[in-house]
C-alpha cells in the first residue's frame, strides 16, 4: 500500500524519472503529466494527496494552473517548482495558496522532505510530542508526590499548562486520557496541600501572595517609585489562558510572569473584593459594614464598591495624593469608548480596569445550547478566549499603552474549572447558589469531596448570622440539591465553574508588562 498519491505536473516530465523512481521506492505512488490541462482532467476522475507543479510550462503556466487548481480543489496541497527566484513570483504563488515553494535544480531528498513536511508533519509532530510527554510522565509524577511548597506547585502547574497547550495540537486520544488522569491526580494532591496550609498562611505575614496581597506586593512598590501603573483584572483568567494570550503581546512588551493564589472561595464576591480592598472577607465586613451589607443584599452587585475599596487601600499605603481611576468593562461599546478616549487616562498614577468577558462566557455556556455545541471542552474554551482577544478592543488598548512608559500589571481574581462529578448537598432556602462552594446552615459533605468550614473566622470568612458554615469543592466536583438532581446534573455536567480548590481556579497569573515602544527602549 502506497504512503500517498502524488501527481507531478511538468512539461519535461520524462526528465524527472529518477526523482519519480526515488519516491516510488520510498512507498509513494507517483503519476506524471506533461501539462496543467492534463492535470486538471486527471483530477476530475482521480484523487491525489499532493501535487508538484512546474512554474514555467508550455500552454497554461504554473501560476495560472495554481489559481485554477486551488479554486476547484482547495484542500489539495500544491508545491510550486521554479527556476525563477524573484520575490514577486513567490508572492504570487503564496497569494494563490501554494503550500510550499522549491527552486530548481531540486534533488530527490528535497522532494521527499517537501512530501514529509506536508503529508507526514502532523504524524511526526504527534509522535515527538507523545514521546516527550511519556518521557516526562514519571518525572512529573515524582514532582507531584513530593511537592511540599507553593513554589513546587507553581512549577508543576506551569509544566501542566505548557502540556495542555501542546496536547491541543495533536490527535491522540490515549495520550490525552493519560494526561487527564495525571492532571486529576495532581489536583487531588494539590487540594490536600491547600487544606493543610491555607489556614496557616492567612494568619502569617510571610505567605504566598494571595488576592488581598496583590496591591501591597506589586502595585505599592511601583507607586512608591513614582511609576505610573495600569492595573488590569481579567476576571476568570487562568494560567493556560494567559500563556496563549500573552504570546500576542511579545512584540509590544517585555513580560515578567508571576503566580498568585486566589483566596477561598475562588469566587468573584470574595476574591475580587479582596484584590481591591486588600482585606480578607471578614476584615472587609468589619471595616466597611455598611458597604458590605449593601453588596450582599443584592446577588448581582456584590462588587459594586471596588472603586471605593481601591482608593481606601491605596490611601492606607500612604499615597493620599495619587490620582486613581477605576473602570469596569462589561460591554463591547464600553471597551471601544475607552480606547477612543484613552489619552484621558494617561495622567492617572493608577488606572485600574476590570474586564468580565471571560467569566461571562464561561457562565453563559451553561445557559446556551448553542455555546455548549461550540465550547465543548477546555481546548475550545481557550480557543474562543484567544480569538476574542485577537480581535477585541483590549489588544488595541494594550498596544497603545505600550508607548506610555507605564507599568502594566495583568492578573485575575480566580480561574475556571470544567466540572463533571455531581455531589448531593442538603440545604435550606438560605443556602447560597454556587456550584463549587456554598455557605448556609448545617452544610456537610465528605472530606474527600470538599473542604467543610464550620468556623468561618478560622478562614477569615464572614459569618452572616452566627450559624454560617461553608463547603468548598475539591477536584472537579460540583454541588447539587436532591430535588431535581438529574436535571441539575445534566445541565451543569462539563460546565465551567469556579469557587473551589483546584490548580485551575486557585493559581492565577500576575504579569508585569514593560512597554518596548516607550522612550526607555528608543
PDB file of N, CA and C in Angstrom, residues 178-237:
ATOM      1  N   UNK A 178      -4.301   9.751  29.280  1.00  0.00           N
ATOM      2  CA  UNK A 178      -3.237   9.582  30.272  1.00  0.00           C
ATOM      3  C   UNK A 178      -2.938  10.916  30.953  1.00  0.00           C
ATOM      4  N   UNK A 179      -2.839  11.967  30.150  1.00  0.00           N
ATOM      5  CA  UNK A 179      -2.586  13.304  30.704  1.00  0.00           C
ATOM      6  C   UNK A 179      -3.696  13.725  31.659  1.00  0.00           C
ATOM      7  N   UNK A 180      -4.958  13.556  31.246  1.00  0.00           N
ATOM      8  CA  UNK A 180      -6.080  13.965  32.088  1.00  0.00           C
ATOM      9  C   UNK A 180      -6.096  13.209  33.408  1.00  0.00           C
ATOM     10  N   UNK A 181      -5.739  11.931  33.370  1.00  0.00           N
ATOM     11  CA  UNK A 181      -5.665  11.147  34.615  1.00  0.00           C
ATOM     12  C   UNK A 181      -4.573  11.700  35.525  1.00  0.00           C
ATOM     13  N   UNK A 182      -3.425  12.021  34.951  1.00  0.00           N
ATOM     14  CA  UNK A 182      -2.333  12.561  35.768  1.00  0.00           C
ATOM     15  C   UNK A 182      -2.708  13.930  36.329  1.00  0.00           C
ATOM     16  N   UNK A 183      -3.382  14.728  35.513  1.00  0.00           N
ATOM     17  CA  UNK A 183      -3.801  16.060  35.971  1.00  0.00           C
ATOM     18  C   UNK A 183      -4.829  15.948  37.095  1.00  0.00           C
ATOM     19  N   UNK A 184      -5.729  14.978  36.978  1.00  0.00           N
ATOM     20  CA  UNK A 184      -6.730  14.747  38.023  1.00  0.00           C
ATOM     21  C   UNK A 184      -6.065  14.343  39.338  1.00  0.00           C
ATOM     22  N   UNK A 185      -5.063  13.468  39.247  1.00  0.00           N
ATOM     23  CA  UNK A 185      -4.329  13.051  40.450  1.00  0.00           C
ATOM     24  C   UNK A 185      -3.608  14.242  41.069  1.00  0.00           C
ATOM     25  N   UNK A 186      -3.024  15.092  40.226  1.00  0.00           N
ATOM     26  CA  UNK A 186      -2.307  16.260  40.751  1.00  0.00           C
ATOM     27  C   UNK A 186      -3.260  17.198  41.486  1.00  0.00           C
ATOM     28  N   UNK A 187      -4.506  17.343  40.975  1.00  0.00           N
ATOM     29  CA  UNK A 187      -5.475  18.204  41.656  1.00  0.00           C
ATOM     30  C   UNK A 187      -5.857  17.641  43.018  1.00  0.00           C
ATOM     31  N   UNK A 188      -5.873  16.337  43.146  1.00  0.00           N
ATOM     32  CA  UNK A 188      -6.140  15.710  44.441  1.00  0.00           C
ATOM     33  C   UNK A 188      -5.027  16.048  45.434  1.00  0.00           C
ATOM     34  N   UNK A 189      -3.778  15.884  45.002  1.00  0.00           N
ATOM     35  CA  UNK A 189      -2.639  16.207  45.867  1.00  0.00           C
ATOM     36  C   UNK A 189      -2.620  17.704  46.203  1.00  0.00           C
ATOM     37  N   UNK A 190      -2.936  18.532  45.195  1.00  0.00           N
ATOM     38  CA  UNK A 190      -2.940  19.983  45.414  1.00  0.00           C
ATOM     39  C   UNK A 190      -4.007  20.377  46.430  1.00  0.00           C
ATOM     40  N   UNK A 191      -5.195  19.785  46.320  1.00  0.00           N
ATOM     41  CA  UNK A 191      -6.270  20.097  47.270  1.00  0.00           C
ATOM     42  C   UNK A 191      -5.849  19.735  48.696  1.00  0.00           C
ATOM     43  N   UNK A 192      -5.212  18.583  48.854  1.00  0.00           N
ATOM     44  CA  UNK A 192      -4.735  18.190  50.182  1.00  0.00           C
ATOM     45  C   UNK A 192      -3.699  19.189  50.703  1.00  0.00           C
ATOM     46  N   UNK A 193      -2.820  19.641  49.811  1.00  0.00           N
ATOM     47  CA  UNK A 193      -1.796  20.612  50.187  1.00  0.00           C
ATOM     48  C   UNK A 193      -2.437  21.921  50.653  1.00  0.00           C
ATOM     49  N   UNK A 194      -3.454  22.387  49.920  1.00  0.00           N
ATOM     50  CA  UNK A 194      -4.129  23.641  50.282  1.00  0.00           C
ATOM     51  C   UNK A 194      -4.845  23.492  51.625  1.00  0.00           C
ATOM     52  N   UNK A 195      -5.561  22.399  51.812  1.00  0.00           N
ATOM     53  CA  UNK A 195      -6.276  22.169  53.069  1.00  0.00           C
ATOM     54  C   UNK A 195      -5.304  22.176  54.248  1.00  0.00           C
ATOM     55  N   UNK A 196      -4.109  21.638  54.052  1.00  0.00           N
ATOM     56  CA  UNK A 196      -3.121  21.550  55.129  1.00  0.00           C
ATOM     57  C   UNK A 196      -2.403  22.870  55.407  1.00  0.00           C
ATOM     58  N   UNK A 197      -2.424  23.798  54.447  1.00  0.00           N
ATOM     59  CA  UNK A 197      -1.597  25.001  54.597  1.00  0.00           C
ATOM     60  C   UNK A 197      -2.357  26.324  54.599  1.00  0.00           C
ATOM     61  N   UNK A 198      -3.543  26.352  54.007  1.00  0.00           N
ATOM     62  CA  UNK A 198      -4.228  27.636  53.796  1.00  0.00           C
ATOM     63  C   UNK A 198      -4.493  28.370  55.105  1.00  0.00           C
ATOM     64  N   UNK A 199      -4.966  27.649  56.086  1.00  0.00           N
ATOM     65  CA  UNK A 199      -5.315  28.282  57.361  1.00  0.00           C
ATOM     66  C   UNK A 199      -4.080  28.881  58.047  1.00  0.00           C
ATOM     67  N   UNK A 200      -2.916  28.254  57.838  1.00  0.00           N
ATOM     68  CA  UNK A 200      -1.667  28.788  58.393  1.00  0.00           C
ATOM     69  C   UNK A 200      -1.269  30.063  57.663  1.00  0.00           C
ATOM     70  N   UNK A 201      -1.361  30.039  56.326  1.00  0.00           N
ATOM     71  CA  UNK A 201      -0.934  31.193  55.525  1.00  0.00           C
ATOM     72  C   UNK A 201      -1.701  32.456  55.889  1.00  0.00           C
ATOM     73  N   UNK A 202      -3.021  32.350  56.024  1.00  0.00           N
ATOM     74  CA  UNK A 202      -3.817  33.567  56.198  1.00  0.00           C
ATOM     75  C   UNK A 202      -3.579  34.224  57.555  1.00  0.00           C
ATOM     76  N   UNK A 203      -2.876  33.535  58.436  1.00  0.00           N
ATOM     77  CA  UNK A 203      -2.546  34.112  59.742  1.00  0.00           C
ATOM     78  C   UNK A 203      -1.061  34.459  59.856  1.00  0.00           C
ATOM     79  N   UNK A 204      -0.333  34.406  58.729  1.00  0.00           N
ATOM     80  CA  UNK A 204       1.085  34.740  58.735  1.00  0.00           C
ATOM     81  C   UNK A 204       1.332  35.940  57.819  1.00  0.00           C
ATOM     82  N   UNK A 205       2.347  36.741  58.155  1.00  0.00           N
ATOM     83  CA  UNK A 205       2.746  37.839  57.278  1.00  0.00           C
ATOM     84  C   UNK A 205       3.545  37.314  56.088  1.00  0.00           C
ATOM     85  N   UNK A 206       4.379  36.304  56.337  1.00  0.00           N
ATOM     86  CA  UNK A 206       5.179  35.713  55.273  1.00  0.00           C
ATOM     87  C   UNK A 206       4.400  34.554  54.677  1.00  0.00           C
ATOM     88  N   UNK A 207       3.840  34.777  53.517  1.00  0.00           N
ATOM     89  CA  UNK A 207       2.977  33.776  52.886  1.00  0.00           C
ATOM     90  C   UNK A 207       3.005  33.994  51.384  1.00  0.00           C
ATOM     91  N   UNK A 208       2.492  33.058  50.616  1.00  0.00           N
ATOM     92  CA  UNK A 208       2.337  33.310  49.173  1.00  0.00           C
ATOM     93  C   UNK A 208       1.454  34.532  48.961  1.00  0.00           C
ATOM     94  N   UNK A 209       1.677  35.248  47.886  1.00  0.00           N
ATOM     95  CA  UNK A 209       0.818  36.393  47.579  1.00  0.00           C
ATOM     96  C   UNK A 209      -0.590  35.900  47.298  1.00  0.00           C
ATOM     97  N   UNK A 210      -1.546  36.323  48.150  1.00  0.00           N
ATOM     98  CA  UNK A 210      -2.951  35.991  47.973  1.00  0.00           C
ATOM     99  C   UNK A 210      -3.664  37.170  47.312  1.00  0.00           C
ATOM    100  N   UNK A 211      -4.913  36.990  46.986  1.00  0.00           N
ATOM    101  CA  UNK A 211      -5.674  38.044  46.301  1.00  0.00           C
ATOM    102  C   UNK A 211      -5.553  39.379  47.016  1.00  0.00           C
ATOM    103  N   UNK A 212      -5.689  39.372  48.337  1.00  0.00           N
ATOM    104  CA  UNK A 212      -5.685  40.614  49.104  1.00  0.00           C
ATOM    105  C   UNK A 212      -4.289  41.203  49.276  1.00  0.00           C
ATOM    106  N   UNK A 213      -3.251  40.485  48.836  1.00  0.00           N
ATOM    107  CA  UNK A 213      -1.875  40.984  48.931  1.00  0.00           C
ATOM    108  C   UNK A 213      -1.373  41.606  47.636  1.00  0.00           C
ATOM    109  N   UNK A 214      -2.129  41.496  46.562  1.00  0.00           N
ATOM    110  CA  UNK A 214      -1.635  41.887  45.240  1.00  0.00           C
ATOM    111  C   UNK A 214      -1.241  43.359  45.192  1.00  0.00           C
ATOM    112  N   UNK A 215      -2.098  44.240  45.654  1.00  0.00           N
ATOM    113  CA  UNK A 215      -1.785  45.671  45.613  1.00  0.00           C
ATOM    114  C   UNK A 215      -0.590  45.994  46.503  1.00  0.00           C
ATOM    115  N   UNK A 216      -0.537  45.388  47.682  1.00  0.00           N
ATOM    116  CA  UNK A 216       0.573  45.633  48.626  1.00  0.00           C
ATOM    117  C   UNK A 216       1.897  45.148  48.042  1.00  0.00           C
ATOM    118  N   UNK A 217       1.893  43.958  47.460  1.00  0.00           N
ATOM    119  CA  UNK A 217       3.137  43.349  46.990  1.00  0.00           C
ATOM    120  C   UNK A 217       3.589  43.857  45.626  1.00  0.00           C
ATOM    121  N   UNK A 218       2.657  44.296  44.778  1.00  0.00           N
ATOM    122  CA  UNK A 218       3.030  44.595  43.397  1.00  0.00           C
ATOM    123  C   UNK A 218       2.705  46.017  42.936  1.00  0.00           C
ATOM    124  N   UNK A 219       1.643  46.625  43.432  1.00  0.00           N
ATOM    125  CA  UNK A 219       1.298  47.980  42.997  1.00  0.00           C
ATOM    126  C   UNK A 219       1.987  49.029  43.871  1.00  0.00           C
ATOM    127  N   UNK A 220       1.925  48.843  45.177  1.00  0.00           N
ATOM    128  CA  UNK A 220       2.501  49.826  46.102  1.00  0.00           C
ATOM    129  C   UNK A 220       3.973  50.121  45.836  1.00  0.00           C
ATOM    130  N   UNK A 221       4.834  49.111  45.616  1.00  0.00           N
ATOM    131  CA  UNK A 221       6.250  49.430  45.352  1.00  0.00           C
ATOM    132  C   UNK A 221       6.456  50.302  44.117  1.00  0.00           C
ATOM    133  N   UNK A 222       5.642  50.096  43.086  1.00  0.00           N
ATOM    134  CA  UNK A 222       5.764  50.900  41.869  1.00  0.00           C
ATOM    135  C   UNK A 222       5.332  52.337  42.126  1.00  0.00           C
ATOM    136  N   UNK A 223       4.228  52.511  42.832  1.00  0.00           N
ATOM    137  CA  UNK A 223       3.768  53.863  43.173  1.00  0.00           C
ATOM    138  C   UNK A 223       4.787  54.569  44.063  1.00  0.00           C
ATOM    139  N   UNK A 224       5.411  53.813  44.956  1.00  0.00           N
ATOM    140  CA  UNK A 224       6.440  54.376  45.844  1.00  0.00           C
ATOM    141  C   UNK A 224       7.611  54.934  45.031  1.00  0.00           C
ATOM    142  N   UNK A 225       7.898  54.296  43.876  1.00  0.00           N
ATOM    143  CA  UNK A 225       8.973  54.758  42.998  1.00  0.00           C
ATOM    144  C   UNK A 225       8.493  55.782  41.977  1.00  0.00           C
ATOM    145  N   UNK A 226       7.271  56.292  42.208  1.00  0.00           N
ATOM    146  CA  UNK A 226       6.659  57.301  41.332  1.00  0.00           C
ATOM    147  C   UNK A 226       6.465  56.805  39.902  1.00  0.00           C
ATOM    148  N   UNK A 227       6.269  55.494  39.749  1.00  0.00           N
ATOM    149  CA  UNK A 227       5.903  54.948  38.442  1.00  0.00           C
ATOM    150  C   UNK A 227       4.388  54.946  38.306  1.00  0.00           C
ATOM    151  N   UNK A 228       3.935  55.180  37.105  1.00  0.00           N
ATOM    152  CA  UNK A 228       2.506  55.104  36.831  1.00  0.00           C
ATOM    153  C   UNK A 228       2.147  53.657  36.474  1.00  0.00           C
ATOM    154  N   UNK A 229       0.953  53.233  36.914  1.00  0.00           N
ATOM    155  CA  UNK A 229       0.567  51.825  36.795  1.00  0.00           C
ATOM    156  C   UNK A 229      -0.794  51.709  36.117  1.00  0.00           C
ATOM    157  N   UNK A 230      -0.882  50.788  35.152  1.00  0.00           N
ATOM    158  CA  UNK A 230      -2.167  50.351  34.604  1.00  0.00           C
ATOM    159  C   UNK A 230      -2.405  48.959  35.166  1.00  0.00           C
ATOM    160  N   UNK A 231      -3.476  48.820  35.917  1.00  0.00           N
ATOM    161  CA  UNK A 231      -3.769  47.566  36.626  1.00  0.00           C
ATOM    162  C   UNK A 231      -5.021  46.946  36.014  1.00  0.00           C
ATOM    163  N   UNK A 232      -4.856  45.784  35.363  1.00  0.00           N
ATOM    164  CA  UNK A 232      -5.957  45.142  34.648  1.00  0.00           C
ATOM    165  C   UNK A 232      -6.297  43.822  35.319  1.00  0.00           C
ATOM    166  N   UNK A 233      -7.551  43.683  35.735  1.00  0.00           N
ATOM    167  CA  UNK A 233      -8.042  42.425  36.298  1.00  0.00           C
ATOM    168  C   UNK A 233      -8.969  41.781  35.270  1.00  0.00           C
ATOM    169  N   UNK A 234      -8.484  40.683  34.694  1.00  0.00           N
ATOM    170  CA  UNK A 234      -9.289  39.909  33.745  1.00  0.00           C
ATOM    171  C   UNK A 234      -9.974  38.805  34.530  1.00  0.00           C
ATOM    172  N   UNK A 235     -11.235  39.015  34.841  1.00  0.00           N
ATOM    173  CA  UNK A 235     -11.975  38.058  35.664  1.00  0.00           C
ATOM    174  C   UNK A 235     -11.941  36.675  35.020  1.00  0.00           C
ATOM    175  N   UNK A 236     -11.491  35.672  35.794  1.00  0.00           N
ATOM    176  CA  UNK A 236     -11.506  34.272  35.354  1.00  0.00           C
ATOM    177  C   UNK A 236     -10.335  33.889  34.440  1.00  0.00           C
ATOM    178  N   UNK A 237      -9.241  34.612  34.515  1.00  0.00           N
ATOM    179  CA  UNK A 237      -8.076  34.329  33.683  1.00  0.00           C
ATOM    180  C   UNK A 237      -7.191  33.283  34.355  1.00  0.00           C
TER     181      UNK A 237
END
